[in-house]
mmCIF file of C-alpha atoms in Angstrom:
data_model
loop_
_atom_site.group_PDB
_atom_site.id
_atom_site.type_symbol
_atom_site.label_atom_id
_atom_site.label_comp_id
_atom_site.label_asym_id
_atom_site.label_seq_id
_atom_site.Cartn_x
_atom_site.Cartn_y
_atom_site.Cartn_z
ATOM 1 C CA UNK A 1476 38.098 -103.650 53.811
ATOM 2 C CA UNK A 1477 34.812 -104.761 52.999
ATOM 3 C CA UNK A 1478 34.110 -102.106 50.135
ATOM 4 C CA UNK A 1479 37.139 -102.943 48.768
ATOM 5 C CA UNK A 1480 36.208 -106.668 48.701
ATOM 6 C CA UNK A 1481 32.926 -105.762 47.259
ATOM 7 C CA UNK A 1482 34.337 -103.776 44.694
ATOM 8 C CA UNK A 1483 36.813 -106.658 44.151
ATOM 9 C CA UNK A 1484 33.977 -108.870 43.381
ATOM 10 C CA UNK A 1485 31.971 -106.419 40.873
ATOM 11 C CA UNK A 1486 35.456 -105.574 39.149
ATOM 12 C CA UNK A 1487 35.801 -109.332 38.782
ATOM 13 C CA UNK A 1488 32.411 -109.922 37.799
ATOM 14 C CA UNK A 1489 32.724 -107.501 34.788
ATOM 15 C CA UNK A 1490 35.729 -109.437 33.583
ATOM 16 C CA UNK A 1491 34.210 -112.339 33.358
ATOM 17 C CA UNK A 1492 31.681 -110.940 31.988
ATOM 18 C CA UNK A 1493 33.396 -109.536 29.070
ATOM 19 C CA UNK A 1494 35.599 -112.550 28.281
ATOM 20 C CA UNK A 1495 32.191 -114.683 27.942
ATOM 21 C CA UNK A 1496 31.138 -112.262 25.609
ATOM 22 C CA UNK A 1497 34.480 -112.478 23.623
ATOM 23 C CA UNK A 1498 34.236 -116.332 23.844
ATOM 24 C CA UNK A 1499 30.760 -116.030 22.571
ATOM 25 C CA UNK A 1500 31.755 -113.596 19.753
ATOM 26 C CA UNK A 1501 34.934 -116.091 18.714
ATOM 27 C CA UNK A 1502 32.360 -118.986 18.728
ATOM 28 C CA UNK A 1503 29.737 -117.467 16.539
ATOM 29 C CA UNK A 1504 32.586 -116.249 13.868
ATOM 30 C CA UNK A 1505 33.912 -119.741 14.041
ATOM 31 C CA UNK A 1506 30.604 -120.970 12.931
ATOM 32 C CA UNK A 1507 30.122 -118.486 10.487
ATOM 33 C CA UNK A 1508 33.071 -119.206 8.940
ATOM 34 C CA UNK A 1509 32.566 -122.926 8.979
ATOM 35 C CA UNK A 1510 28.856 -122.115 7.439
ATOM 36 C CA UNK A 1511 30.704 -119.920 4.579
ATOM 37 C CA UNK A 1512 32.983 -122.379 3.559
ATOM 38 C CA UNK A 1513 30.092 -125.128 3.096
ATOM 39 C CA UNK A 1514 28.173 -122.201 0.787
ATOM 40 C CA UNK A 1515 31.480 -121.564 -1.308
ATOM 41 C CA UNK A 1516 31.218 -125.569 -2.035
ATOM 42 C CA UNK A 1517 29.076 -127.471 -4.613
ATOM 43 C CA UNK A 1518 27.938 -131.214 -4.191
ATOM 44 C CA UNK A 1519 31.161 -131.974 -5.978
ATOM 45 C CA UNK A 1520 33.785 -129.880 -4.021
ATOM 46 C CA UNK A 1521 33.613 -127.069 -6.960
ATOM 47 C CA UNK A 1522 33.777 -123.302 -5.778
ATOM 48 C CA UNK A 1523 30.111 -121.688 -5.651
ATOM 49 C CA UNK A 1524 30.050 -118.194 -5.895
ATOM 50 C CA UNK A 1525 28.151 -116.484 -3.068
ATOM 51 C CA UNK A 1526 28.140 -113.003 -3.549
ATOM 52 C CA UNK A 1527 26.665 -110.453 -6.864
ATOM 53 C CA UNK A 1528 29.553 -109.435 -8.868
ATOM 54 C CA UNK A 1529 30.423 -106.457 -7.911
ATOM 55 C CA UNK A 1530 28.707 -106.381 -4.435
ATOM 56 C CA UNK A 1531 31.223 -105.913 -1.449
ATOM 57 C CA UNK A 1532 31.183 -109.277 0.891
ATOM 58 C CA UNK A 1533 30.995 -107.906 4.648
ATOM 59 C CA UNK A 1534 31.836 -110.094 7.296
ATOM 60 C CA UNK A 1535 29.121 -110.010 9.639
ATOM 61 C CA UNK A 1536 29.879 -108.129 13.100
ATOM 62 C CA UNK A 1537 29.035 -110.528 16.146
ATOM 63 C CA UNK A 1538 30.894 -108.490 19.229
ATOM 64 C CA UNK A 1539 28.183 -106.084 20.687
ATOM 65 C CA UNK A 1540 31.426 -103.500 20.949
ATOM 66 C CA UNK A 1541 32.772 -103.845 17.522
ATOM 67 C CA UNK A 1542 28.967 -103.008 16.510
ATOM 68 C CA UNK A 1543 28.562 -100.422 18.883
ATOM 69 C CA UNK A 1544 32.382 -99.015 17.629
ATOM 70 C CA UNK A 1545 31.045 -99.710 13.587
ATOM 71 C CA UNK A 1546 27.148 -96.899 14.609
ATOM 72 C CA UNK A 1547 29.526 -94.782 16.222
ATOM 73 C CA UNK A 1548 30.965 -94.576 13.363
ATOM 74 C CA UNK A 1549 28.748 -94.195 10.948
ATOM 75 C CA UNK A 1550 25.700 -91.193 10.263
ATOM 76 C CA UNK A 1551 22.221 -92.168 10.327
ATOM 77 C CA UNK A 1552 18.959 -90.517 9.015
ATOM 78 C CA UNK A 1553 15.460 -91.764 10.043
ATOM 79 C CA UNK A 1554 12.825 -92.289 6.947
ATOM 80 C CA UNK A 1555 9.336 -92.493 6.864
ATOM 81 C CA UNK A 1556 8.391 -96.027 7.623
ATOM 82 C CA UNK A 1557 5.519 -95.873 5.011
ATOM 83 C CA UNK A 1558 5.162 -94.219 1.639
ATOM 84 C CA UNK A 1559 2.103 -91.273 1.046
ATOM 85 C CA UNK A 1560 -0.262 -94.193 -0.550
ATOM 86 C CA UNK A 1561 0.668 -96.969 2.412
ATOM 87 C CA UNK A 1562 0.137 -94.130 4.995
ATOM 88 C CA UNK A 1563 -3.802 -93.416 3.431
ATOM 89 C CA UNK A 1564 -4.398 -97.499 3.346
ATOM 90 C CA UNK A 1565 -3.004 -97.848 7.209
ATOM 91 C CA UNK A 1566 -5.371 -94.290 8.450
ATOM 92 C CA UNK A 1567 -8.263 -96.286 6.230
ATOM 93 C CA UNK A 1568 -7.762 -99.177 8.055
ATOM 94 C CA UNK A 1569 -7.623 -97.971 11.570
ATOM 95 C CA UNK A 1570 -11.069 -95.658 10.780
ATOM 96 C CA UNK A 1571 -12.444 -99.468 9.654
ATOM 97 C CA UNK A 1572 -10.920 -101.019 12.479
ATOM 98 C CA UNK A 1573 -12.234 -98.536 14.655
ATOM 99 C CA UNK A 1574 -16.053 -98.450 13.555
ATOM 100 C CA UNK A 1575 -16.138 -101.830 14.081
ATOM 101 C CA UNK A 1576 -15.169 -101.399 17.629
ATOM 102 C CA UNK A 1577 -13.608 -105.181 18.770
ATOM 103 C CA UNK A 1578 -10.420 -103.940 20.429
ATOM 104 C CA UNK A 1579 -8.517 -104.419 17.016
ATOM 105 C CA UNK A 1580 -5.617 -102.852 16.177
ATOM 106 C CA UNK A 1581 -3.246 -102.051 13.243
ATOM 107 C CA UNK A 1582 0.245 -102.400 13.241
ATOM 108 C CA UNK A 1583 2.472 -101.297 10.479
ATOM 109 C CA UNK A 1584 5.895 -103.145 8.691
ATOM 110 C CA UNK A 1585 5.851 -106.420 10.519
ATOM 111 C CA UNK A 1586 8.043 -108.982 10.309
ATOM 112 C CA UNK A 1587 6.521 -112.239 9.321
ATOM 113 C CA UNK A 1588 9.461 -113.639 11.449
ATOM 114 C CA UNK A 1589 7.798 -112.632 14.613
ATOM 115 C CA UNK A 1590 4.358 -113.618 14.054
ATOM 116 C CA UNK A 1591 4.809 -117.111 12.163
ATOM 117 C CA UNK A 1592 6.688 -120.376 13.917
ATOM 118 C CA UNK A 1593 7.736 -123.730 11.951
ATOM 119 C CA UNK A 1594 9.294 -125.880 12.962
ATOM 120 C CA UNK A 1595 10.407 -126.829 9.746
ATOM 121 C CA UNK A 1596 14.074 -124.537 10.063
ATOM 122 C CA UNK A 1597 14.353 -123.850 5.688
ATOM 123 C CA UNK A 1598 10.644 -122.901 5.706
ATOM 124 C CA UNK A 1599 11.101 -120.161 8.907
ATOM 125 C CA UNK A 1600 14.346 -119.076 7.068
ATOM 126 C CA UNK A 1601 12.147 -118.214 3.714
ATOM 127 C CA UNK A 1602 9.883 -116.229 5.633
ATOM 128 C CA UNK A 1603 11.755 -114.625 8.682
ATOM 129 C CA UNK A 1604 12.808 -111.766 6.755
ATOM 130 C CA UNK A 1605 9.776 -110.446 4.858
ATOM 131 C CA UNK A 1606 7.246 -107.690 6.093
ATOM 132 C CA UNK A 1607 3.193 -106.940 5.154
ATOM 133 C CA UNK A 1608 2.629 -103.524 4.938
ATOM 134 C CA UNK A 1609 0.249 -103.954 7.676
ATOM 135 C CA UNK A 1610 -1.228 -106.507 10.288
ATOM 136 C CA UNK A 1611 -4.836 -106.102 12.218
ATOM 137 C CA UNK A 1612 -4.376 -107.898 15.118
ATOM 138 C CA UNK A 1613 -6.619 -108.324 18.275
ATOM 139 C CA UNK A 1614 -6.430 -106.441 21.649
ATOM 140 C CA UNK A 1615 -4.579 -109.637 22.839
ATOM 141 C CA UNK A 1616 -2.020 -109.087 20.126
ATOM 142 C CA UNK A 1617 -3.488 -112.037 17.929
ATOM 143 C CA UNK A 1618 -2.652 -111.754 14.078
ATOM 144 C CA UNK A 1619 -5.714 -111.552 12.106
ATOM 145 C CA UNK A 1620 -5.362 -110.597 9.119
ATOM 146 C CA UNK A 1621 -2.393 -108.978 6.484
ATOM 147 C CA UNK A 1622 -2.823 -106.399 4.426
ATOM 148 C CA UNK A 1623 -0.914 -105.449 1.270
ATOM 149 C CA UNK A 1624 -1.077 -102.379 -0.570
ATOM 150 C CA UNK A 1625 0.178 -103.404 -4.515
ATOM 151 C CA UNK A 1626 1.207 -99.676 -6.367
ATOM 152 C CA UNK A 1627 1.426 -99.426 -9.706
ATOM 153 C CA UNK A 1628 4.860 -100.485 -9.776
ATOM 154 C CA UNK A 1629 4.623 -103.251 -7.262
ATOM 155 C CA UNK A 1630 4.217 -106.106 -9.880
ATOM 156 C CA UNK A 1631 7.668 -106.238 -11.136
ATOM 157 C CA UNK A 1632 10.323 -108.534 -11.022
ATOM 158 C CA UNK A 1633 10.052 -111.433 -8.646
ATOM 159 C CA UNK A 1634 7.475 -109.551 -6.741
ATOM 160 C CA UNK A 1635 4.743 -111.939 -7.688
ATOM 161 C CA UNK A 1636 6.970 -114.752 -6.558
ATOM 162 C CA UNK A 1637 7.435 -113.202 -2.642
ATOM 163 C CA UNK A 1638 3.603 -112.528 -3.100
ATOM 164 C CA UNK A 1639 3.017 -115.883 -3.414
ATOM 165 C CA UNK A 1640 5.125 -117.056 -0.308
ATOM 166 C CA UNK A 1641 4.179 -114.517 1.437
ATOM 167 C CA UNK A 1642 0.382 -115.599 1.221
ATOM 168 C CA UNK A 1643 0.795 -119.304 1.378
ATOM 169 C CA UNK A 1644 2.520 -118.908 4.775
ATOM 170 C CA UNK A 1645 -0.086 -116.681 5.913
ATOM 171 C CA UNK A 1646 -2.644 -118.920 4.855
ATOM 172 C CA UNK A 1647 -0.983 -122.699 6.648
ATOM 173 C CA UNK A 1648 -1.054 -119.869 9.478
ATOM 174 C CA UNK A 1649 -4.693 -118.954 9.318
ATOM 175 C CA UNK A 1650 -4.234 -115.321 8.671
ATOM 176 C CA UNK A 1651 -6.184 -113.735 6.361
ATOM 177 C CA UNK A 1652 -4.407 -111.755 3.392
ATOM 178 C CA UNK A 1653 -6.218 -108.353 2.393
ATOM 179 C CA UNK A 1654 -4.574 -106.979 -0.950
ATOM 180 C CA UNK A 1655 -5.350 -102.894 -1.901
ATOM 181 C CA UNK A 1656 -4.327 -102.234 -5.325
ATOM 182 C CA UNK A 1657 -3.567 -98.749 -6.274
ATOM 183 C CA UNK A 1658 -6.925 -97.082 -7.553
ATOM 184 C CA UNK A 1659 -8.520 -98.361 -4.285
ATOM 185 C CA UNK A 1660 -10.379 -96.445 -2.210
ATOM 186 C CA UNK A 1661 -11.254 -95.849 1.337
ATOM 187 C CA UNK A 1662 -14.385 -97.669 1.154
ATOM 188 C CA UNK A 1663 -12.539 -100.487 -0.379
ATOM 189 C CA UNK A 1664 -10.527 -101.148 2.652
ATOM 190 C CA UNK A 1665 -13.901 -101.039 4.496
ATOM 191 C CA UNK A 1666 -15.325 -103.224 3.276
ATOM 192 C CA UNK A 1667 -12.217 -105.799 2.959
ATOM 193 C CA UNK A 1668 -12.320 -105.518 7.015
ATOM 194 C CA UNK A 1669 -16.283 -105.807 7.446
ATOM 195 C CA UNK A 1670 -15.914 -108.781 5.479
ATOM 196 C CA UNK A 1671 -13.179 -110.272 7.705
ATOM 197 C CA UNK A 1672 -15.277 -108.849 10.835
ATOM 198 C CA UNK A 1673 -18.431 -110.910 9.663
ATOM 199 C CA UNK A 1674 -15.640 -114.077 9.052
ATOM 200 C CA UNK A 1675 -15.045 -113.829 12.141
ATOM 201 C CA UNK A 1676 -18.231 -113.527 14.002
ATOM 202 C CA UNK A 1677 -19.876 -116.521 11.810
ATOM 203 C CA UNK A 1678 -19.521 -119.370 13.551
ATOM 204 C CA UNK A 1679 -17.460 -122.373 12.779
ATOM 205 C CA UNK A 1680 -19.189 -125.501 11.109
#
């Protein structure tokens, strides 16, 4: 009797569980949905378009088993999470970080949305998304300082533009912003980090 009271209770449990989660789910579509329709609107009440011509719309996916059901179906490859030239600036900058030997570390492909707060909700949304190529941060896990590596190609488009946000919230953040331009060498990124190294041991004014 008692195992099948206990059983009763877990069976229940999981129920619950998983109309909370379709509650959840219903709410967050609701609000998506609400969000949309205040996009597709102007000032004025005139339609605003809010997709590229031509690009599908998708409807995000907010039920954790309708996304698990969309990977299942779907094939997957892994890629290399940094390109030949990246890969040579990120083993330059761990020999730098290394010789200087103060616990540093370098990370690579981080989110500026997990190392920068605001409170200011528009300003968080600009930068949430976008990644440095790299991040030296301390042995406490401290961000120090980004750095970029700008290929030949890199300077196309609006790339100056996400540059340029990019480093301004870095800077109101007081991280440092190391750029390597294609043609740079290993000594370069050297001396980039001594340079922050000897920032950072001069003392404050």
């Amino acid at each position: 009797m008692v195992d099948w009271l206990y059983f009763g209770l877990i069976f229940g449990g999981m129920l619950m569980g998983m109309q909370g989660e379709r509650w959840r789910a219903a709410w967050a579509r609701r609000e998506w949905r609400a969000k949309r329709g205040q996009w597709r609107m102007g000032g004025g009440g005139a339609p605003r378009p809010i997709a590229t011509a031509g690009a599908p719309t998708a409807t995000p996916v907010f039920d954790a088993a309708e996304q698990l059901r969309c990977v299942m179906a779907a094939t997957f490859a892994k890629r290399p999470l940094l390109n030949r030239s990246e890969t040579r600036v990120l083993a330059a900058a761990e020999r730098a970080v290394h010789e200087i030997d103060a616990g540093w570390r370098v990370m690579a492909q981080v989110s500026l949305g997990e190392i920068l707060a605001s409170p200011d909700e528009a300003a968080y949304r600009a930068i949430n998304s976008k990644r440095v190529d790299m991040l030296i941060i301390t042995g406490a896990g401290e961000p120090l300082a980004a750095i970029e590596y700008q290929g030949k190609g890199h300077h196309q488009g609006s790339a100056a533009a996400r540059d340029a946000v990019k480093k301004e919230a870095l800077r109101r953040a007081g991280i440092d912003y190391i750029e390597i331009k294609a043609g740079d060498r290993s000594k370069d990124v050297n001396w980039a980090i001594a340079r922050l190294a000897a920032g950072m041991a001069r003392p404050a004014a």
